[in-house]
Amino acid sequence: MTDSSSSSGLRPQMLGKQVDGTVPHSARVWNYWLGGTDNFAADRVLGDQVRAVFPNIVEVARASRAFLGRAVRYLAGEAGIRQFLDVGTGLPTADNTHEVAQRIAPQSRIVYVDNDPLVLVHARALLTSTRRGPPTTSRRMCGTRTRSSGPRRGPWISVNRSH
């Protein structure tokens, strides 16, 4: 494994010019704090530097992820929300928005948006869904309106403003 390899063996050159594994990215640092393997040495170095200043960051990251799950369960269940826009989704982990929502309401539709090409590569490869098909992924907000079944106002959950 080279210094810029991820702990899962993924190398930046496998992803093309869009991903620079020598430059940390917030989604991959977050993945590192959550115990994921989809991060590079630069992400781990920055993650460790932040943890040196803010020792509870790993607990904060996990609490934030747990809150997202609780919020989506409530929205899909009691609130009856069926369309979700997950902005700054980060790298896929366990209990992603579509998994939580579709466990409760299989007809739920989810659009994932992130600015990290690595996030989108992983999302397209790893995310699966119910019979409604996989969630939609997008690098930017433009064009996402056409992928949903119509704009509806709904609750806004902003869990991680850092990425």
N, CA and C of each residue as an Amber inpcrd file, in Angstrom:
protein
   489
   0.8550000  -1.1690000   0.0000000   0.0000000   0.0000000   0.0000000
   0.9000000   1.2310000   0.0000000   0.6320000   2.1350000  -0.9200000
   1.4180000   3.3610000  -0.9640000   0.9010000   4.3290000   0.0760000
   1.6670000   5.3850000   0.3100000   1.2880000   6.3640000   1.3240000
  -0.0440000   7.0300000   1.0220000  -0.3890000   7.1460000  -0.2730000
  -1.6570000   7.7940000  -0.6020000  -2.7970000   6.7910000  -0.7510000
  -2.5500000   5.5160000  -0.4940000  -3.6090000   4.5130000  -0.5780000
  -4.5900000   4.6730000   0.5650000  -5.8050000   4.2350000   0.3100000
  -6.7730000   4.1900000   1.4000000  -6.5150000   2.9190000   2.1860000
  -7.0960000   2.8320000   3.3660000  -6.9050000   1.6220000   4.1570000
  -7.6300000   0.4360000   3.5350000  -8.5160000   0.6850000   2.5520000
  -9.1830000  -0.4120000   1.8600000  -8.4120000  -0.8200000   0.6070000
  -7.2600000  -0.1480000   0.3430000  -6.4600000  -0.4720000  -0.8260000
  -6.7950000   0.3780000  -2.0370000  -7.7610000   1.2400000  -1.9310000
  -8.1440000   2.1260000  -3.0220000  -7.0510000   3.1630000  -3.2200000
  -6.6680000   3.3890000  -4.4630000  -5.6370000   4.3850000  -4.7600000
  -6.2370000   5.4850000  -5.6270000  -5.7950000   6.7340000  -5.4430000
  -6.3510000   7.8490000  -6.2170000  -6.3030000   7.6100000  -7.7190000
  -5.2290000   6.9880000  -8.2230000  -5.1200000   6.7810000  -9.6580000
  -6.2020000   5.8460000 -10.1910000  -6.8360000   5.0670000  -9.3230000
  -7.9330000   4.1990000  -9.7250000  -9.1890000   5.0140000 -10.0150000
  -9.2270000   6.2410000  -9.5470000 -10.4320000   7.0570000  -9.6450000
 -10.3030000   8.1940000 -10.6470000  -9.1770000   8.3100000 -11.3010000
  -9.0010000   9.3650000 -12.2870000  -8.5040000  10.6530000 -11.6610000
  -8.4980000  11.6880000 -12.4700000  -7.9310000  12.9700000 -12.0660000
  -8.7890000  13.7240000 -11.0570000 -10.0320000  13.3480000 -10.8890000
 -10.9290000  14.0920000 -10.0020000 -10.6020000  13.9200000  -8.5240000
  -9.9260000  12.8510000  -8.1610000  -9.6490000  12.5800000  -6.7560000
  -8.1570000  12.7320000  -6.4970000  -7.8200000  13.5900000  -5.5630000
  -6.4260000  13.7710000  -5.1530000  -6.2930000  13.2380000  -3.7330000
  -5.7650000  12.0440000  -3.6060000  -5.6300000  11.4040000  -2.3000000
  -4.5800000  12.0320000  -1.4110000  -3.8140000  12.9710000  -1.9550000
  -2.8140000  13.6540000  -1.1330000  -3.3900000  14.8840000  -0.4460000
  -4.6090000  15.2490000  -0.8080000  -5.2860000  16.4040000  -0.2090000
  -6.4640000  15.8810000   0.6060000  -6.5160000  16.1820000   1.9030000
  -7.6310000  15.6720000   2.7160000  -8.9650000  16.2650000   2.2740000
 -10.0120000  15.4870000   2.4410000 -11.3720000  15.9370000   2.1390000
 -12.2540000  15.6100000   3.3390000 -13.1380000  16.5160000   3.6660000
 -13.9510000  16.3610000   4.8810000 -14.7540000  15.0630000   4.9040000
 -15.2850000  14.6270000   3.7580000 -16.0720000  13.3890000   3.7460000
 -15.2100000  12.1840000   4.1030000 -13.9820000  12.1780000   3.6240000
 -13.0950000  11.0520000   3.9270000 -12.5580000  11.1200000   5.3530000
 -12.3260000  12.3290000   5.8700000 -11.9160000  12.4760000   7.2730000
 -13.0430000  11.9710000   8.1670000 -14.2710000  12.3640000   7.8520000
 -15.4450000  11.9160000   8.6030000 -15.5300000  10.3920000   8.5690000
 -15.2880000   9.8010000   7.3910000 -15.2880000   8.3510000   7.2480000
 -14.2520000   7.7180000   8.1720000 -13.1000000   8.3330000   8.2670000
 -12.0400000   7.8530000   9.1630000 -12.5140000   7.8830000  10.6100000
 -13.1270000   8.9830000  11.0220000 -13.6070000   9.0900000  12.4090000
 -14.6950000   8.0650000  12.7080000 -15.4760000   7.6930000  11.7010000
 -16.5370000   6.7050000  11.8990000 -16.0110000   5.2710000  11.8240000
 -14.7100000   5.1180000  11.5970000 -14.1280000   3.7800000  11.5420000
 -14.1580000   3.1610000  10.1640000 -14.4600000   3.9600000   9.1410000
 -14.5100000   3.4570000   7.7750000 -13.1240000   3.2310000   7.1940000
 -13.0940000   2.6240000   6.0270000 -11.8250000   2.3170000   5.3650000
 -11.6340000   3.1120000   4.0820000 -12.5640000   3.9820000   3.7540000
 -12.5040000   4.7220000   2.4990000 -11.9200000   6.1100000   2.7190000
 -10.6560000   6.1300000   3.0830000  -9.9470000   7.3760000   3.3420000
  -8.4810000   7.1550000   3.0120000  -7.7860000   8.2400000   2.7970000
  -6.3770000   8.1840000   2.4250000  -5.5110000   8.6610000   3.5810000
  -4.2000000   8.4710000   3.4430000  -3.2620000   8.8690000   4.4950000
  -3.4350000  10.3400000   4.8610000  -3.6200000  11.2030000   3.8640000
  -3.7960000  12.6380000   4.1400000  -5.0410000  12.8880000   4.9930000
  -6.0980000  12.1180000   4.7580000  -7.3300000  12.2590000   5.5490000
  -7.0950000  11.8240000   6.9900000  -6.3500000  10.7390000   7.1630000
  -6.0720000  10.2390000   8.5110000  -5.1700000  11.1970000   9.2820000
  -4.1890000  11.7850000   8.5910000  -3.3050000  12.7590000   9.2470000
  -4.1250000  13.9450000   9.7390000  -4.9660000  14.5020000   8.8750000
  -5.7950000  15.6340000   9.2960000  -6.7550000  15.2130000  10.4050000
  -7.3610000  14.0320000  10.2600000  -8.2660000  13.5410000  11.2930000
  -7.5920000  13.4320000  12.6460000  -6.3640000  12.9540000  12.6560000
  -5.6120000  12.8420000  13.9100000  -5.2350000  14.2160000  14.4640000
  -4.9260000  15.1580000  13.5780000  -4.6120000  16.5210000  14.0310000
  -5.8350000  17.1660000  14.6880000  -6.9960000  16.9860000  14.0900000
  -8.2250000  17.5280000  14.6790000  -8.4950000  16.8540000  16.0170000
  -8.3200000  15.5360000  16.0660000  -8.5660000  14.8010000  17.3090000
  -7.6110000  15.2410000  18.4200000  -6.4040000  15.6530000  18.0690000
  -5.4490000  16.1460000  19.0740000  -5.9620000  17.4240000  19.7350000
  -6.6810000  18.2380000  18.9700000  -7.2280000  19.4970000  19.4900000
  -8.6170000  19.2780000  20.0940000  -9.3710000  18.3550000  19.5030000
 -10.7510000  18.0860000  19.9150000 -10.8890000  16.5790000  20.1380000
 -10.4560000  16.0870000  21.3110000 -10.3820000  14.6430000  21.5600000
 -11.7130000  13.8930000  21.4230000 -12.8310000  14.5740000  21.5530000
 -14.1330000  13.8980000  21.4810000 -14.7120000  13.8410000  20.0740000
 -13.9430000  14.1940000  19.0570000 -14.4910000  14.2700000  17.7060000
 -15.0600000  12.9350000  17.2250000 -14.4560000  11.8240000  17.5850000
 -14.9720000  10.5220000  17.1480000 -16.3500000  10.2790000  17.7550000
 -16.5160000  10.5980000  19.0320000 -17.8230000  10.4400000  19.6770000
 -18.8460000  11.3910000  19.0550000 -18.4170000  12.5990000  18.7290000
 -19.3130000  13.5690000  18.0840000 -19.7500000  13.0470000  16.7150000
 -18.8150000  12.5110000  15.9460000 -19.1440000  11.9690000  14.6260000
 -20.1530000  10.8320000  14.7450000 -19.9360000   9.9510000  15.6900000
 -20.8590000   8.8180000  15.8640000 -22.2210000   9.2740000  16.3800000
 -22.2350000  10.2580000  17.2720000 -23.5070000  10.7930000  17.7730000
 -24.2750000  11.4880000  16.6560000 -23.5660000  12.1850000  15.8000000
 -24.1930000  12.8600000  14.6680000 -24.8290000  11.8370000  13.7300000
 -24.1140000  10.7660000  13.4660000 -24.6340000   9.7010000  12.5970000
 -25.8590000   9.0420000  13.2320000 -25.8220000   8.8210000  14.5250000
 -26.9650000   8.2230000  15.2250000 -28.1750000   9.1550000  15.1720000
 -27.9350000  10.4660000  15.3260000 -29.0310000  11.4290000  15.2350000
 -29.6670000  11.3920000  13.8500000 -28.8520000  11.3260000  12.8120000
 -29.3890000  11.2560000  11.4550000 -30.3380000  10.0680000  11.3270000
 -29.9330000   8.9170000  11.8410000 -30.7890000   7.7350000  11.7820000
 -32.1020000   7.9400000  12.5180000 -32.0370000   8.5200000  13.7120000
 -33.2700000   8.7740000  14.4760000 -34.1770000   9.7590000  13.7470000
 -33.5870000  10.7990000  13.1830000 -34.3780000  11.8140000  12.4830000
 -35.0580000  11.2200000  11.2520000 -34.3420000  10.4300000  10.4800000
 -34.9210000   9.8170000   9.2840000 -36.0110000   8.8200000   9.6830000
 -35.7880000   8.0420000  10.7410000 -36.8290000   7.1120000  11.2010000
 -38.1020000   7.8660000  11.5690000 -37.9620000   8.9700000  12.2860000
 -39.1270000   9.7710000  12.6670000 -39.8130000  10.3420000  11.4220000
 -39.0240000  10.9310000  10.5350000 -39.6070000  11.5750000   9.3550000
 -40.3090000  10.5710000   8.4500000 -39.7030000   9.4160000   8.2260000
 -40.3150000   8.4060000   7.3640000 -41.5030000   7.7390000   8.0470000
 -41.4450000   7.6270000   9.3600000 -42.5190000   6.9710000  10.1010000
 -43.6230000   7.9210000  10.4940000 -43.4700000   8.5530000  11.6290000
 -44.5230000   9.4110000  12.1790000 -44.8840000  10.5950000  11.2950000
 -43.9000000  11.2140000  10.6630000 -44.1700000  12.4170000   9.8670000
 -44.6340000  12.0970000   8.4440000 -44.4390000  10.8660000   7.9920000
 -44.9260000  10.4640000   6.6770000 -44.1620000  11.0400000   5.4900000
 -42.9430000  11.4770000   5.6950000 -42.1380000  12.0380000   4.6070000
 -41.6740000  10.9010000   3.6930000 -41.7550000  11.1230000   2.3780000
 -41.3760000  10.0910000   1.4130000 -40.2870000  10.5340000   0.4420000
 -39.8830000  11.7880000   0.5010000 -38.7960000  12.2740000  -0.3460000
 -37.7160000  12.8780000   0.5380000 -36.4820000  12.4590000   0.3130000
 -35.3500000  12.9310000   1.1100000 -34.2570000  13.4320000   0.1810000
 -33.6850000  14.5580000   0.5310000 -32.5290000  15.1060000  -0.1660000
 -31.3980000  15.1400000   0.8490000 -30.4030000  14.2980000   0.6470000
 -29.2780000  14.1840000   1.5770000 -28.0940000  14.9340000   0.9740000
 -27.8840000  16.1640000   1.4210000 -26.8280000  17.0250000   0.8890000
 -25.5740000  16.8680000   1.7420000 -24.4500000  16.6500000   1.1010000
 -23.2070000  16.4210000   1.8390000 -23.2330000  15.0590000   2.4870000
 -23.6770000  14.0810000   1.7370000 -23.9440000  12.7520000   2.2670000
 -22.7280000  12.0630000   2.8700000 -21.5490000  12.3490000   2.3650000
 -20.3670000  11.6430000   2.8450000 -20.3150000  10.2400000   2.2680000
 -19.3140000   9.4970000   2.6610000 -19.1490000   8.1410000   2.1460000
 -20.1710000   7.2010000   2.7720000 -20.6690000   6.2430000   2.0000000
 -21.6610000   5.3100000   2.5290000 -21.1240000   4.5290000   3.7240000
 -21.9740000   4.3840000   4.7250000 -21.6590000   3.5740000   5.8980000
 -22.8820000   2.7130000   6.1740000 -23.0200000   2.2220000   7.3600000
 -24.2110000   1.4580000   7.7370000 -25.3670000   2.4160000   7.9860000
 -26.5600000   1.9520000   7.7400000 -27.7800000   2.7270000   7.9760000
 -27.7580000   4.0810000   7.2760000 -27.5550000   4.0370000   5.9630000
 -27.6360000   5.2390000   5.1490000 -29.0840000   5.7100000   5.0920000
 -29.2870000   6.9390000   4.6710000 -30.6220000   7.5420000   4.6560000
 -31.6350000   6.6560000   3.9390000 -31.2910000   6.1390000   2.7570000
 -32.2600000   5.3240000   2.0170000 -32.5700000   4.0180000   2.7350000
 -31.5910000   3.4290000   3.3990000 -31.8370000   2.1730000   4.1080000
 -32.7930000   2.3830000   5.2730000 -32.5690000   3.4340000   6.0290000
 -33.4260000   3.7240000   7.1870000 -34.8330000   4.0760000   6.7220000
 -34.9340000   4.9960000   5.7640000 -36.2530000   5.4440000   5.2940000
 -37.0250000   4.2990000   4.6490000 -36.3690000   3.5080000   3.8060000
 -37.0760000   2.4630000   3.0730000 -37.3840000   1.2340000   3.9140000
 -36.7460000   1.0850000   5.0560000 -37.1500000   0.0380000   5.9940000
 -38.5460000   0.3400000   6.5200000 -38.8170000   1.6170000   6.7030000
 -40.1030000   2.0570000   7.2420000 -41.1200000   2.2590000   6.1270000
 -40.6980000   2.9140000   5.0610000 -41.5840000   3.2280000   3.9360000
 -40.8460000   2.8940000   2.6400000 -41.0310000   1.6780000   2.1240000
 -40.2820000   1.2410000   0.9420000 -40.4140000   2.1640000  -0.2660000
 -41.4730000   2.9330000  -0.3430000 -41.6680000   3.8300000  -1.4790000
 -40.8870000   5.1350000  -1.3540000 -40.1620000   5.3280000  -0.2790000
 -39.3760000   6.5520000  -0.0890000 -38.3590000   6.7100000  -1.2080000
 -38.1660000   7.9590000  -1.6130000 -37.1870000   8.2880000  -2.6510000
 -36.1240000   9.1860000  -2.0340000 -34.8790000   8.9080000  -2.3900000
 -33.7620000   9.6380000  -1.7970000 -32.8380000  10.1120000  -2.9090000
 -32.3880000  11.3620000  -2.8080000 -31.3620000  11.8950000  -3.6960000
 -30.1660000  12.2410000  -2.8210000 -29.0110000  11.6860000  -3.1690000
 -27.7670000  11.9810000  -2.4630000 -26.9730000  12.9900000  -3.2810000
 -26.4410000  14.0120000  -2.6110000 -25.6330000  15.0330000  -3.2770000
 -24.3490000  15.2270000  -2.4800000 -23.2190000  15.2260000  -3.1790000
 -21.9450000  15.5050000  -2.5180000 -20.9970000  16.0930000  -3.5430000
 -19.9720000  16.8000000  -3.0830000 -19.0140000  17.4140000  -3.9980000
 -17.7240000  16.6170000  -4.1270000 -17.6180000  15.4830000  -3.4630000
 -16.4180000  14.6610000  -3.5430000 -16.6590000  13.5330000  -4.5430000
 -15.8930000  13.4790000  -5.6380000 -16.0920000  12.4220000  -6.6290000
 -15.9530000  11.0200000  -6.0330000 -15.0910000  10.8530000  -5.0290000
 -14.9370000   9.5480000  -4.3920000 -16.2390000   9.1190000  -3.7240000
 -16.9270000  10.0610000  -3.1100000 -18.2180000   9.7630000  -2.4850000
 -19.1850000   9.2320000  -3.5360000 -19.2480000   9.8910000  -4.6780000
 -20.1940000   9.4790000  -5.7130000 -19.8140000   8.1360000  -6.3300000
 -18.5310000   7.8780000  -6.5110000 -18.0910000   6.5730000  -7.0160000
 -18.5500000   5.4760000  -6.0630000 -18.3030000   5.6720000  -4.7850000
 -18.7080000   4.6770000  -3.7910000 -20.2230000   4.5670000  -3.6930000
 -20.8960000   5.6860000  -3.7130000 -22.3510000   5.6580000  -3.5930000
 -22.9650000   4.8580000  -4.7330000 -22.5120000   5.0940000  -5.9200000
 -23.0710000   4.3690000  -7.0720000 -22.7450000   2.8810000  -7.0060000
 -21.5860000   2.5430000  -6.4780000 -21.1750000   1.1390000  -6.4130000
 -21.7950000   0.3870000  -5.2390000 -21.9800000   1.0550000  -4.1130000
 -22.3600000   0.3560000  -2.8900000 -23.8170000   0.4920000  -2.4840000
 -24.4390000   1.5850000  -2.8520000 -25.7890000   1.8130000  -2.3540000
 -26.7900000   0.9680000  -3.1140000 -27.5970000   0.2480000  -2.3690000
 -28.6710000  -0.5370000  -2.9470000 -29.9640000  -0.0690000  -2.3180000
 -31.0510000  -0.5330000  -2.8700000 -32.3270000  -0.0220000  -2.4170000
 -33.3860000  -1.1080000  -2.4990000 -34.6170000  -0.7110000  -2.2440000
 -35.7540000  -1.6180000  -2.3560000 -36.1810000  -1.6970000  -3.8140000
 -37.3150000  -2.2680000  -4.0840000 -37.7990000  -2.4370000  -5.4490000
 -37.9350000  -1.1280000  -6.2170000 -37.9310000   0.0020000  -5.5230000
 -38.0150000   1.3050000  -6.1870000 -36.7200000   1.6440000  -6.9190000
 -35.6770000   0.8810000  -6.6900000 -34.4070000   1.1510000  -7.3430000
 -33.4550000   1.8740000  -6.4250000 -32.2020000   2.0030000  -6.8730000
 -31.1970000   2.6470000  -6.0310000 -31.4460000   4.1340000  -5.8960000
 -30.9290000   4.7260000  -4.8390000 -31.0510000   6.1700000  -4.6810000
 -30.3030000   6.8800000  -5.7990000 -30.7090000   8.0930000  -6.0870000
 -30.0450000   8.9090000  -7.0890000 -28.8510000   9.5950000  -6.4500000
 -27.7620000   9.7150000  -7.1950000 -26.6010000  10.4430000  -6.7000000
 -26.2960000  11.5840000  -7.6560000 -25.7970000  12.6720000  -7.1180000
 -25.4620000  13.8280000  -7.9400000 -24.2760000  14.5500000  -7.3270000
 -23.4170000  15.0980000  -8.1730000 -22.2700000  15.8460000  -7.6690000
 -22.6800000  17.2490000  -7.2740000 -23.6780000  17.7800000  -7.8930000
 -24.1250000  19.1250000  -7.5460000 -25.6370000  19.1710000  -7.5620000
 -26.1550000  20.2520000  -7.0560000 -27.5970000  20.3740000  -6.8940000
 -28.3430000  20.4870000  -8.2250000 -27.7310000  21.0360000  -9.2740000
 -28.4830000  21.2100000 -10.5160000 -28.9270000  19.8570000 -11.0470000
 -30.1160000  19.7990000 -11.5400000 -30.6220000  18.5800000 -12.1350000
 -31.2990000  17.6470000 -11.1620000 -31.1820000  17.8730000  -9.8850000
 -31.7900000  16.9370000  -8.9410000 -33.3020000  17.0610000  -8.9350000
 -33.8260000  18.2290000  -9.2670000 -35.2820000  18.4110000  -9.2620000
 -35.9480000  17.4460000 -10.2300000 -35.3440000  17.2030000 -11.3800000
 -35.9440000  16.3160000 -12.3640000 -35.9110000  14.8610000 -11.9110000
 -35.1300000  14.5380000 -10.9370000 -35.0220000  13.1560000 -10.4890000
 -36.0130000  12.8040000  -9.3830000 -36.6420000  13.7800000  -8.8150000
 -37.6330000  13.4920000  -7.7820000 -39.0100000  13.5180000  -8.4240000
 -40.0110000  13.0870000  -7.7110000 -41.3510000  13.0310000  -8.2790000
 -42.0740000  14.3580000  -8.1290000 -41.3630000  15.4180000  -7.9780000
 -41.9780000  16.7360000  -7.8640000 -41.5310000  17.4040000  -6.5930000
 -41.3260000  18.7020000  -6.6680000 -40.8620000  19.4040000  -5.4690000
 -41.9500000  19.4930000  -4.4110000 -41.5970000  19.1550000  -3.2140000
 -42.4930000  19.2900000  -2.0700000 -41.6840000  19.8790000  -0.9420000
 -42.2900000  20.7750000  -0.2200000 -41.5950000  21.3060000   0.9500000
 -41.6170000  20.2530000   2.0370000 -40.5280000  20.1670000   2.7280000
 -40.4540000  19.1980000   3.8020000 -39.4380000  19.6410000   4.8230000
 -39.2090000  18.8180000   5.8110000 -38.2500000  19.1780000   6.8540000
 -36.8370000  19.2020000   6.2960000 -36.0050000  20.0140000   6.8980000
 -34.6060000  20.1450000   6.5060000 -33.7560000  19.6420000   7.6580000
 -32.9570000  18.6270000   7.4020000 -32.0330000  18.1210000   8.4140000
 -30.6380000  18.4960000   7.9540000 -29.9460000  19.2520000   8.7470000
 -28.5790000  19.6430000   8.4240000 -27.6840000  19.1210000   9.5390000
 -27.1620000  17.9260000   9.3400000 -26.4130000  17.2700000  10.4010000
 -24.9530000  17.6970000  10.4170000 -24.3010000  17.6390000   9.2830000
 -22.8590000  17.9140000   9.2230000 -22.5770000  19.0390000   8.2530000
 -22.4700000  20.2260000   8.7500000 -22.2130000  21.3710000   7.8890000
 -20.7710000  21.4120000   7.4110000 -19.9020000  20.5530000   7.9260000
 -18.4910000  20.5940000   7.5410000 -18.2320000  19.9560000   6.1860000
 -19.1340000  19.1360000   5.6890000 -18.9060000  18.5240000   4.3790000
 -20.1710000  18.4020000   3.5830000
